[in-house]
Tab-separated table of C-alpha atoms in Angstrom:
chain	number	residue	atom	x	y	z
J	495	MET	CA	-16.692	26.586	-4.006
J	496	THR	CA	-13.253	25.566	-5.242
J	497	VAL	CA	-10.354	26.442	-2.974
J	498	PRO	CA	-7.334	27.928	-4.780
J	499	VAL	CA	-4.322	25.633	-4.560
J	500	ARG	CA	-1.562	27.149	-2.477
J	501	ARG	CA	1.340	24.717	-2.368
J	502	SER	CA	3.701	25.018	0.554
J	503	ASP	CA	6.737	25.378	-1.706
J	504	SER	CA	6.661	28.061	-4.400
J	505	PRO	CA	7.610	27.502	-7.061
J	506	ARG	CA	8.240	23.766	-7.328
J	507	SER	CA	11.473	22.751	-8.995
J	508	ASP	CA	9.753	20.789	-11.786
J	509	GLY	CA	9.777	23.763	-14.122
J	510	ARG	CA	5.969	23.893	-14.374
J	511	SER	CA	5.209	26.471	-11.694
J	512	GLY	CA	3.782	28.890	-14.224
J	513	SER	CA	1.549	26.462	-16.097
J	514	ARG	CA	0.418	23.861	-13.560
J	515	SER	CA	-3.200	22.828	-13.204
J	516	ASP	CA	-5.069	24.165	-10.201
J	517	ALA	CA	-6.116	20.593	-9.355
J	518	VAL	CA	-4.207	18.713	-6.684
J	519	ARG	CA	-2.920	15.539	-8.328
J	520	VAL	CA	-2.881	12.265	-6.400
J	521	VAL	CA	-1.042	9.375	-8.087
J	522	LEU	CA	-1.721	5.707	-7.319
J	523	VAL	CA	1.385	3.785	-8.407
J	524	TYR	CA	0.991	0.271	-9.893
J	525	PRO	CA	-2.067	-0.923	-7.938
J	526	ASP	CA	-2.155	-4.032	-10.135
J	527	LEU	CA	1.248	-4.960	-8.644
J	528	LEU	CA	1.077	-3.221	-5.260
J	529	GLY	CA	-2.529	-3.248	-4.081
J	530	THR	CA	-2.591	-5.691	-1.156
J	531	TYR	CA	-5.139	-5.268	1.661
J	532	GLY	CA	-6.925	-2.361	0.013
J	533	ASP	CA	-3.880	-0.062	-0.001
J	534	SER	CA	-5.234	1.474	-3.207
J	535	GLY	CA	-7.959	3.006	-1.060
J	536	ASN	CA	-5.402	5.408	0.421
J	537	ALA	CA	-5.506	7.434	-2.810
J	538	SER	CA	-9.299	7.634	-2.586
J	539	ILE	CA	-9.090	8.865	1.014
J	540	LEU	CA	-6.662	11.634	0.052
J	541	ALA	CA	-8.864	12.711	-2.853
J	542	ALA	CA	-12.001	12.682	-0.723
J	543	ARG	CA	-10.481	14.816	2.033
J	544	LEU	CA	-9.335	17.337	-0.541
J	545	ARG	CA	-12.745	17.432	-2.204
J	546	TRP	CA	-14.517	17.904	1.129
J	547	ARG	CA	-12.377	20.997	1.636
J	548	GLY	CA	-13.287	22.395	-1.765
J	549	TYR	CA	-10.110	21.539	-3.665
J	550	ALA	CA	-10.209	20.375	-7.258
J	551	VAL	CA	-8.619	16.915	-7.430
J	552	GLU	CA	-7.230	14.767	-10.202
J	553	GLN	CA	-6.631	11.101	-9.396
J	554	VAL	CA	-4.051	9.443	-11.632
J	555	THR	CA	-3.850	5.640	-11.588
J	556	VAL	CA	-0.703	4.252	-13.228
J	557	LEU	CA	-0.896	0.553	-14.064
J	558	ALA	CA	2.094	-1.702	-14.674
J	559	GLY	CA	3.889	-0.581	-17.819
J	560	GLY	CA	2.529	2.944	-17.656
J	561	THR	CA	4.781	5.954	-17.170
J	562	VAL	CA	4.630	7.475	-13.704
J	563	PRO	CA	4.357	11.265	-14.020
J	564	ALA	CA	7.007	13.163	-12.082
J	565	THR	CA	5.149	16.467	-11.614
J	566	CYS	CA	2.188	15.528	-9.385
J	567	ASP	CA	1.614	16.334	-5.725
J	568	VAL	CA	1.048	13.143	-3.689
J	569	TYR	CA	2.041	9.561	-4.554
J	570	VAL	CA	0.666	6.356	-3.006
J	571	VAL	CA	2.649	3.088	-3.165
J	572	GLY	CA	1.053	-0.006	-1.623
J	573	GLY	CA	2.016	-3.519	-0.585
J	574	GLY	CA	2.486	-6.652	-2.664
J	575	GLU	CA	4.143	-10.043	-2.884
J	576	ASP	CA	7.816	-10.619	-3.653
J	577	LEU	CA	7.736	-10.855	-7.455
J	578	PRO	CA	5.315	-7.928	-8.070
J	579	GLN	CA	7.345	-5.904	-5.573
J	580	HIS	CA	10.561	-6.590	-7.479
J	581	LEU	CA	8.953	-5.793	-10.821
J	582	ALA	CA	7.582	-2.511	-9.477
J	583	ALA	CA	11.001	-1.511	-8.141
J	584	ALA	CA	12.592	-2.274	-11.505
J	585	GLU	CA	9.963	-0.255	-13.339
J	586	LEU	CA	10.504	2.706	-10.999
J	587	GLY	CA	14.209	2.746	-11.782
J	588	ALA	CA	15.889	0.747	-9.022
J	589	PRO	CA	19.491	0.151	-10.193
J	590	ARG	CA	20.436	-3.410	-11.073
J	591	ARG	CA	23.317	-4.914	-9.194
J	592	GLN	CA	24.655	-8.483	-9.299
J	593	GLY	CA	24.961	-10.400	-6.037
J	594	PRO	CA	23.954	-9.416	-2.512
J	595	VAL	CA	23.579	-5.762	-1.652
J	596	ASN	CA	25.640	-4.941	1.423
J	597	ALA	CA	25.470	-1.162	1.409
J	598	PRO	CA	23.427	1.638	-0.139
J	599	ALA	CA	24.499	2.615	-3.597
J	600	SER	CA	26.193	5.962	-3.963
J	601	THR	CA	24.721	8.664	-6.156
J	602	ALA	CA	27.562	8.086	-8.617
J	603	ALA	CA	26.832	4.349	-8.786
J	604	VAL	CA	23.175	5.016	-9.462
J	605	ALA	CA	24.096	7.437	-12.233
J	606	ASP	CA	26.521	4.907	-13.728
J	607	ASP	CA	23.822	2.223	-13.742
J	608	ALA	CA	21.403	4.531	-15.486
J	609	ALA	CA	23.968	5.638	-18.050
J	610	ALA	CA	24.979	2.063	-18.816
J	611	SER	CA	21.374	1.157	-19.641
J	612	GLY	CA	20.717	4.220	-21.764
J	613	GLY	CA	18.939	6.194	-19.058
J	614	ALA	CA	16.730	3.353	-17.800
J	615	ALA	CA	18.256	1.801	-14.700
J	616	VAL	CA	16.851	-1.716	-14.978
J	617	GLN	CA	16.732	-4.010	-17.987
J	618	GLY	CA	16.132	-7.682	-18.729
J	619	ASP	CA	15.698	-10.078	-15.832
J	620	ALA	CA	15.834	-7.355	-13.137
J	621	GLY	CA	18.478	-9.343	-11.288
J	622	ILE	CA	16.384	-12.499	-10.771
J	623	PRO	CA	17.979	-15.464	-12.571
J	624	GLY	CA	15.467	-17.217	-14.793
J	625	THR	CA	12.726	-14.627	-14.183
J	626	PRO	CA	12.294	-12.322	-17.179
J	627	SER	CA	10.468	-9.088	-16.466
J	628	PRO	CA	7.428	-8.297	-18.626
J	629	LEU	CA	7.684	-4.619	-17.796
J	630	PRO	CA	9.649	-2.343	-20.127
J	631	PRO	CA	11.743	0.352	-18.414
J	632	GLN	CA	10.406	3.875	-18.215
J	633	SER	CA	11.897	5.501	-21.268
J	634	GLY	CA	12.683	9.179	-21.019
J	635	SER	CA	11.503	9.487	-17.418
J	636	ALA	CA	13.686	7.121	-15.416
J	637	ARG	CA	13.345	7.379	-11.624
J	638	PRO	CA	10.137	9.434	-11.643
J	639	LEU	CA	9.597	9.231	-7.878
J	640	HIS	CA	13.034	10.742	-7.290
J	641	ARG	CA	12.169	13.651	-9.553
J	642	ALA	CA	8.804	14.085	-7.869
J	643	VAL	CA	10.312	14.122	-4.367
J	644	GLU	CA	13.004	16.547	-5.468
J	645	GLY	CA	10.182	18.745	-6.779
J	646	GLY	CA	8.388	18.805	-3.408
J	647	ALA	CA	5.870	15.954	-3.716
J	648	ALA	CA	4.788	13.796	-0.769
J	649	VAL	CA	4.907	9.977	-0.884
J	650	LEU	CA	3.061	7.404	1.229
J	651	ALA	CA	4.617	3.922	1.006
J	652	VAL	CA	3.076	0.910	2.763
J	653	CYS	CA	4.768	-2.442	3.505
J	654	ALA	CA	6.337	-3.566	0.197
J	655	GLY	CA	6.254	0.088	-0.862
J	656	LEU	CA	8.304	1.006	2.219
J	657	GLN	CA	10.834	-1.694	1.358
J	658	ILE	CA	11.086	-0.601	-2.281
J	659	LEU	CA	11.793	2.984	-1.260
J	660	GLY	CA	14.618	1.826	1.005
J	661	THR	CA	18.166	1.011	-0.015
J	662	SER	CA	17.648	-2.755	-0.378
J	663	PHE	CA	15.025	-5.451	0.120
J	664	VAL	CA	14.617	-9.208	-0.414
J	665	GLY	CA	13.036	-10.315	-3.664
J	666	PRO	CA	11.860	-13.703	-4.964
J	667	GLY	CA	13.989	-16.675	-4.033
J	668	GLY	CA	15.735	-14.727	-1.274
J	669	VAL	CA	17.745	-12.634	-3.742
J	670	GLU	CA	18.593	-9.286	-2.198
J	671	ALA	CA	17.664	-6.446	-4.523
J	672	GLU	CA	18.531	-2.792	-4.531
J	673	GLY	CA	15.797	-0.300	-3.704
J	674	LEU	CA	15.180	3.264	-4.820
J	675	GLY	CA	17.117	4.834	-1.948
J	676	LEU	CA	14.489	7.460	-1.125
J	677	LEU	CA	14.507	6.218	2.482
J	678	ASP	CA	17.593	5.269	4.472
J	679	CYS	CA	16.379	1.825	5.526
J	680	ARG	CA	17.358	-1.720	4.649
J	681	THR	CA	15.080	-4.779	4.717
J	682	THR	CA	16.303	-8.343	5.220
J	683	ARG	CA	14.353	-11.565	5.547
J	684	GLY	CA	13.299	-12.622	9.029
J	685	SER	CA	14.046	-16.115	10.296
J	686	GLY	CA	10.953	-16.520	12.471
J	687	ARG	CA	7.214	-16.349	11.979
J	688	ARG	CA	5.627	-13.667	9.820
J	689	ALA	CA	4.333	-10.558	11.531
J	690	VAL	CA	0.574	-10.918	11.134
J	691	GLY	CA	-2.087	-9.027	13.073
J	692	GLU	CA	-3.033	-5.663	14.503
J	693	LEU	CA	-0.312	-3.014	14.652
J	694	VAL	CA	-0.556	0.024	16.943
J	695	VAL	CA	2.057	2.774	16.652
J	696	GLU	CA	2.736	5.850	18.783
J	697	PRO	CA	3.900	8.333	16.127
J	698	ASP	CA	6.846	10.657	16.385
J	699	PRO	CA	5.647	13.654	18.447
J	700	ALA	CA	7.073	15.922	15.751
J	701	ASP	CA	4.245	14.818	13.428
J	702	GLY	CA	1.473	15.873	15.822
J	703	LEU	CA	-0.575	12.720	15.154
J	704	PRO	CA	-2.723	10.572	17.440
J	705	VAL	CA	-1.912	6.893	17.975
J	706	LEU	CA	-1.968	5.065	14.636
J	707	THR	CA	-3.750	1.764	14.063
J	708	GLY	CA	-3.491	-0.718	11.228
J	709	TYR	CA	-2.881	-4.298	10.171
J	710	GLU	CA	0.466	-5.861	9.313
J	711	ASN	CA	1.424	-8.955	7.344
J	712	HIS	CA	5.080	-9.213	6.359
J	713	GLY	CA	8.170	-11.345	6.815
J	714	GLY	CA	10.807	-8.637	6.473
J	715	ILE	CA	13.014	-6.970	9.068
J	716	THR	CA	13.625	-3.285	8.382
J	717	THR	CA	16.473	-1.308	9.924
J	718	VAL	CA	16.365	2.485	9.736
J	719	GLY	CA	19.627	4.306	9.027
J	720	PRO	CA	20.828	7.685	10.301
J	721	SER	CA	19.403	9.689	7.390
J	722	ALA	CA	15.807	8.757	8.256
J	723	ARG	CA	13.710	8.486	11.403
J	724	PRO	CA	11.184	5.849	12.414
J	725	ALA	CA	7.540	6.757	11.899
J	726	GLY	CA	6.839	5.840	15.517
J	727	ARG	CA	7.186	3.433	18.429
J	728	VAL	CA	5.286	0.145	18.334
J	729	ARG	CA	2.789	-0.191	21.153
J	730	SER	CA	1.344	-3.492	19.947
J	731	GLY	CA	2.505	-5.684	17.077
J	732	VAL	CA	5.850	-6.026	15.338
J	733	GLY	CA	6.491	-3.161	12.898
J	734	ASN	CA	10.081	-3.054	11.659
J	735	GLY	CA	10.937	-6.160	13.686
J	736	ASP	CA	14.619	-5.279	14.120
J	737	GLY	CA	14.522	-5.106	17.904
J	738	SER	CA	14.199	-1.325	18.027
J	739	GLY	CA	10.466	-1.411	18.777
J	740	THR	CA	9.734	0.989	15.915
J	741	ASP	CA	7.674	1.062	12.723
J	742	GLY	CA	8.394	2.539	9.320
J	743	ALA	CA	10.760	5.247	8.173
J	744	VAL	CA	10.340	8.936	7.359
J	745	ALA	CA	12.632	11.314	5.501
J	746	GLY	CA	11.497	14.735	4.313
J	747	ARG	CA	8.093	14.248	2.686
J	748	VAL	CA	8.434	10.484	2.238
J	749	TYR	CA	6.469	8.456	4.799
J	750	GLY	CA	6.867	4.667	4.983
J	751	THR	CA	5.007	2.294	7.301
J	752	TYR	CA	3.895	-1.320	7.695
J	753	LEU	CA	0.338	-0.187	8.514
J	754	HIS	CA	-2.323	-1.588	6.179
J	755	GLY	CA	-5.996	-0.932	6.814
J	756	PRO	CA	-6.074	1.063	4.520
J	757	VAL	CA	-3.976	3.147	6.891
J	758	LEU	CA	-5.543	6.474	5.848
J	759	ALA	CA	-9.079	5.140	6.321
J	760	ARG	CA	-8.210	4.210	9.882
J	761	ASN	CA	-6.060	7.302	10.514
J	762	PRO	CA	-7.407	10.338	8.625
J	763	ALA	CA	-5.082	12.641	10.561
J	764	LEU	CA	-2.169	11.009	8.734
J	765	ALA	CA	-3.869	11.775	5.408
J	766	ASP	CA	-4.155	15.425	6.415
J	767	LEU	CA	-0.483	15.496	7.460
J	768	LEU	CA	0.608	14.287	4.012
J	769	LEU	CA	-1.610	16.845	2.292
J	770	SER	CA	-0.333	19.646	4.538
J	771	TRP	CA	3.237	18.835	3.521
J	772	VAL	CA	2.288	19.843	-0.012
J	773	LEU	CA	-0.438	22.471	0.513
J	774	GLY	CA	0.397	24.013	3.865
J	775	PRO	CA	-2.252	24.423	6.610
J	776	LEU	CA	-5.573	22.861	5.575
J	777	PRO	CA	-9.060	24.280	6.186
J	778	PRO	CA	-10.789	22.366	8.995
J	779	LEU	CA	-13.467	19.767	8.283
J	780	ASP	CA	-16.776	19.348	10.028
J	781	PRO	CA	-16.139	17.072	13.065
J	782	GLY	CA	-18.856	14.679	11.938
J	783	VAL	CA	-16.940	13.814	8.770
J	784	ASP	CA	-14.622	11.475	10.681
J	785	ALA	CA	-17.242	9.869	12.942
J	786	GLU	CA	-17.050	6.483	11.232
J	787	SER	CA	-13.248	6.523	11.139
J	788	ASP	CA	-13.201	7.401	14.837
J	789	GLU	CA	-15.479	4.454	15.586
J	790	LEU	CA	-13.233	2.137	13.576
J	791	ARG	CA	-10.148	3.436	15.384
J	792	ARG	CA	-11.713	2.851	18.804
J	793	GLU	CA	-12.743	-0.663	17.848
J	794	ARG	CA	-9.348	-1.666	16.463
J	795	LEU	CA	-7.382	-0.093	19.327
J	796	ALA	CA	-9.544	-1.989	21.810
J	797	ALA	CA	-9.005	-5.212	19.873
J	798	ALA	CA	-5.211	-4.875	19.690
J	799	PRO	CA	-3.186	-7.193	21.945
J	800	SER	CA	-1.540	-5.782	25.037
J	801	GLU	CA	1.770	-3.957	24.954
J	802	ALA	CA	3.415	-7.066	26.406
J	803	SER	CA	3.206	-8.610	22.934
J	804	ARG	CA	5.188	-5.828	21.282
J	805	GLY	CA	7.796	-7.153	18.844
J	806	THR	CA	6.520	-10.725	18.919
J	807	PRO	CA	5.103	-12.072	15.633
J	808	ARG	CA	1.635	-13.492	16.098
J	809	THR	CA	-1.628	-14.135	14.364
J	810	SER	CA	-4.613	-12.144	15.617
J	811	ARG	CA	-8.327	-12.527	15.215
J	812	ARG	CA	-9.913	-9.412	13.806
J	813	ARG	CA	-13.414	-8.317	13.025
J	814	ARG	CA	-14.221	-8.523	9.343
J	815	TRP	CA	-14.848	-5.320	7.406
J	816	THR	CA	-16.299	-5.608	3.946
J	817	SER	CA	-14.923	-3.969	0.819
J	818	VAL	CA	-17.789	-3.098	-1.487
J	819	GLY	CA	-17.415	-1.771	-4.988
J	820	ARG	CA	-14.507	-1.778	-7.406
J	821	HIS	CA	-12.869	1.271	-8.945
J	822	LEU	CA	-15.626	3.482	-7.523
J	823	PRO	CA	-15.051	7.100	-8.627
J	824	ILE	CA	-15.258	9.864	-6.050
J	825	LEU	CA	-17.911	12.334	-7.107
J	826	GLY	CA	-16.421	15.595	-8.254
J	827	THR	CA	-12.979	14.067	-8.723
J	828	GLN	CA	-11.305	13.827	-12.114
J	829	THR	CA	-9.673	10.426	-12.590
J	830	ARG	CA	-7.485	8.925	-15.270
J	831	THR	CA	-5.606	5.667	-15.693
J	832	ILE	CA	-2.232	5.305	-17.378
J	833	SER	CA	-1.238	1.968	-18.903
J	834	ARG	CA	0.607	0.815	-21.983
J	835	PHE	CA	-0.909	-2.649	-21.728
J	836	ALA	CA	-4.685	-2.407	-21.316
J	837	SER	CA	-7.611	-0.045	-21.179
J	838	PRO	CA	-8.869	1.231	-17.795
J	839	GLU	CA	-11.953	-0.939	-18.281
J	840	ALA	CA	-9.835	-4.060	-18.751
J	841	MET	CA	-7.561	-3.366	-15.760
J	842	ALA	CA	-9.711	-1.447	-13.295
J	843	THR	CA	-7.989	-0.941	-9.965
J	844	ASP	CA	-9.235	-1.478	-6.466
J	845	SER	CA	-10.578	1.609	-4.687
J	846	PRO	CA	-12.474	-0.020	-1.850
J	847	VAL	CA	-15.130	1.719	0.193
J	848	LEU	CA	-15.167	0.346	3.717
J	849	ARG	CA	-18.466	-0.297	5.461
J	850	ARG	CA	-19.161	-1.569	8.955
J	851	PRO	CA	-20.625	-5.040	9.339
J	852	SER	CA	-23.654	-3.318	10.868
J	853	ASP	CA	-24.238	-1.596	7.512
J	854	ILE	CA	-23.484	-4.518	5.201
J	855	SER	CA	-23.285	-8.012	6.585
J	856	SER	CA	-19.895	-9.572	5.887
J	857	GLU	CA	-20.977	-12.986	7.047
J	858	ALA	CA	-22.846	-15.404	4.814
J	859	PRO	CA	-26.080	-16.727	6.345
J	860	PRO	CA	-25.509	-19.985	8.193
J	861	THR	CA	-26.039	-23.075	6.087
J	862	PRO	CA	-28.639	-25.383	7.660
J	863	PRO	CA	-27.215	-28.733	8.675
J	864	THR	CA	-27.607	-31.470	6.109
J	865	PRO	CA	-30.000	-34.140	7.423
J	866	PRO	CA	-28.439	-37.561	7.781
J	867	ALA	CA	-28.948	-39.780	4.782
J	868	SER	CA	-31.563	-42.499	5.142
J	869	PRO	CA	-29.985	-45.889	5.645
J	870	THR	CA	-29.886	-47.925	2.466
J	871	PRO	CA	-31.834	-51.187	2.901
J	872	PRO	CA	-29.713	-54.278	2.430
J	873	ALA	CA	-29.840	-55.670	-1.060
J	874	SER	CA	-31.931	-58.784	-1.565
J	875	PRO	CA	-29.762	-61.850	-1.869
J	876	THR	CA	-29.357	-63.022	-5.432
J	877	PRO	CA	-30.745	-66.569	-5.862
J	878	PRO	CA	-28.176	-69.064	-7.065
J	879	ALA	CA	-28.196	-69.629	-10.782
J	880	SER	CA	-29.841	-72.826	-12.021
J	881	PRO	CA	-27.287	-75.386	-13.163
J	882	THR	CA	-26.913	-75.582	-16.897
J	883	PRO	CA	-27.601	-79.079	-18.165
J	884	ALA	CA	-24.629	-80.712	-19.774
J	885	THR	CA	-24.667	-81.022	-23.550
J	886	PRO	CA	-24.746	-84.640	-24.599
């Protein structure tokens, strides 16, 4: 049975309230640029939890160069390295500004930047000297995430995605770049070791979530401004790393965090929170549906370092979980890929399915030791050459 879609805001401000599809649309944004640590799997988790409740779902994967639609319901932005992060921000309409960014851009400044570039906020080298961008700006739909958020959509942004959605972040070569400004947070480069390892966060009580678990790997320091709130308090790990003992930033229906995992596979309650922001109260699921996620949560929480390590960058040992499959469709879910550069077959995106090591061994069988080589017998001495008689 298909559940009728009843969005929590009616009608949305995108002008399509009378003609919208009944399917809930989940958009995965630039997984070929921002798909680190299986973050693309967050879109699959959202789609699966909708399907299990009887909703019709359309998954939309937008590859680099494709136009991000502004009229969908939930958007997923993952993590990535410095250059892909900067390119993604430029493609999404981050305004270009020369020199260091010391303060968030005003709405007027953003509008001026867009007008100066003919409606597309970023052109050319995207502010990185000597680094041309291969991505053309989004013509006719500049700043699609802004339009989507204004229309009532929810956004999950992880690690680099969190930084992009802030007011500024550090790009390649240490150049400070301007972000999208959807979250009031600013990211600078840390001077110490990278934050690498398990991250445990006690969420804001207002969200009604259990303790969140994930994995972090970043070198940025994020400071949350007054127009946003942290996603939670760090129990173990680093998180924002600014001395506040917090992780992420939240404003309205935009949720940013440093939790990889994928975070929604480890914390399905967070997936349901994002969906409820768009659809209102959700029908309950059978308790057995989350048995494997619950087991994973217990394991990772037990493996996390003690609270005494909070805020100190460190490297942790973690049990290996195996990603099997690539671009695996969810049964009963309509999917489509948007790209101006390649076919879906040529640029399939990661949608990992996580399995326990007890189900699929993640360790290669041990290689038997190589027996020692037999000693090489000494070469027989070469007899001296007979003297050549002199020629008379």
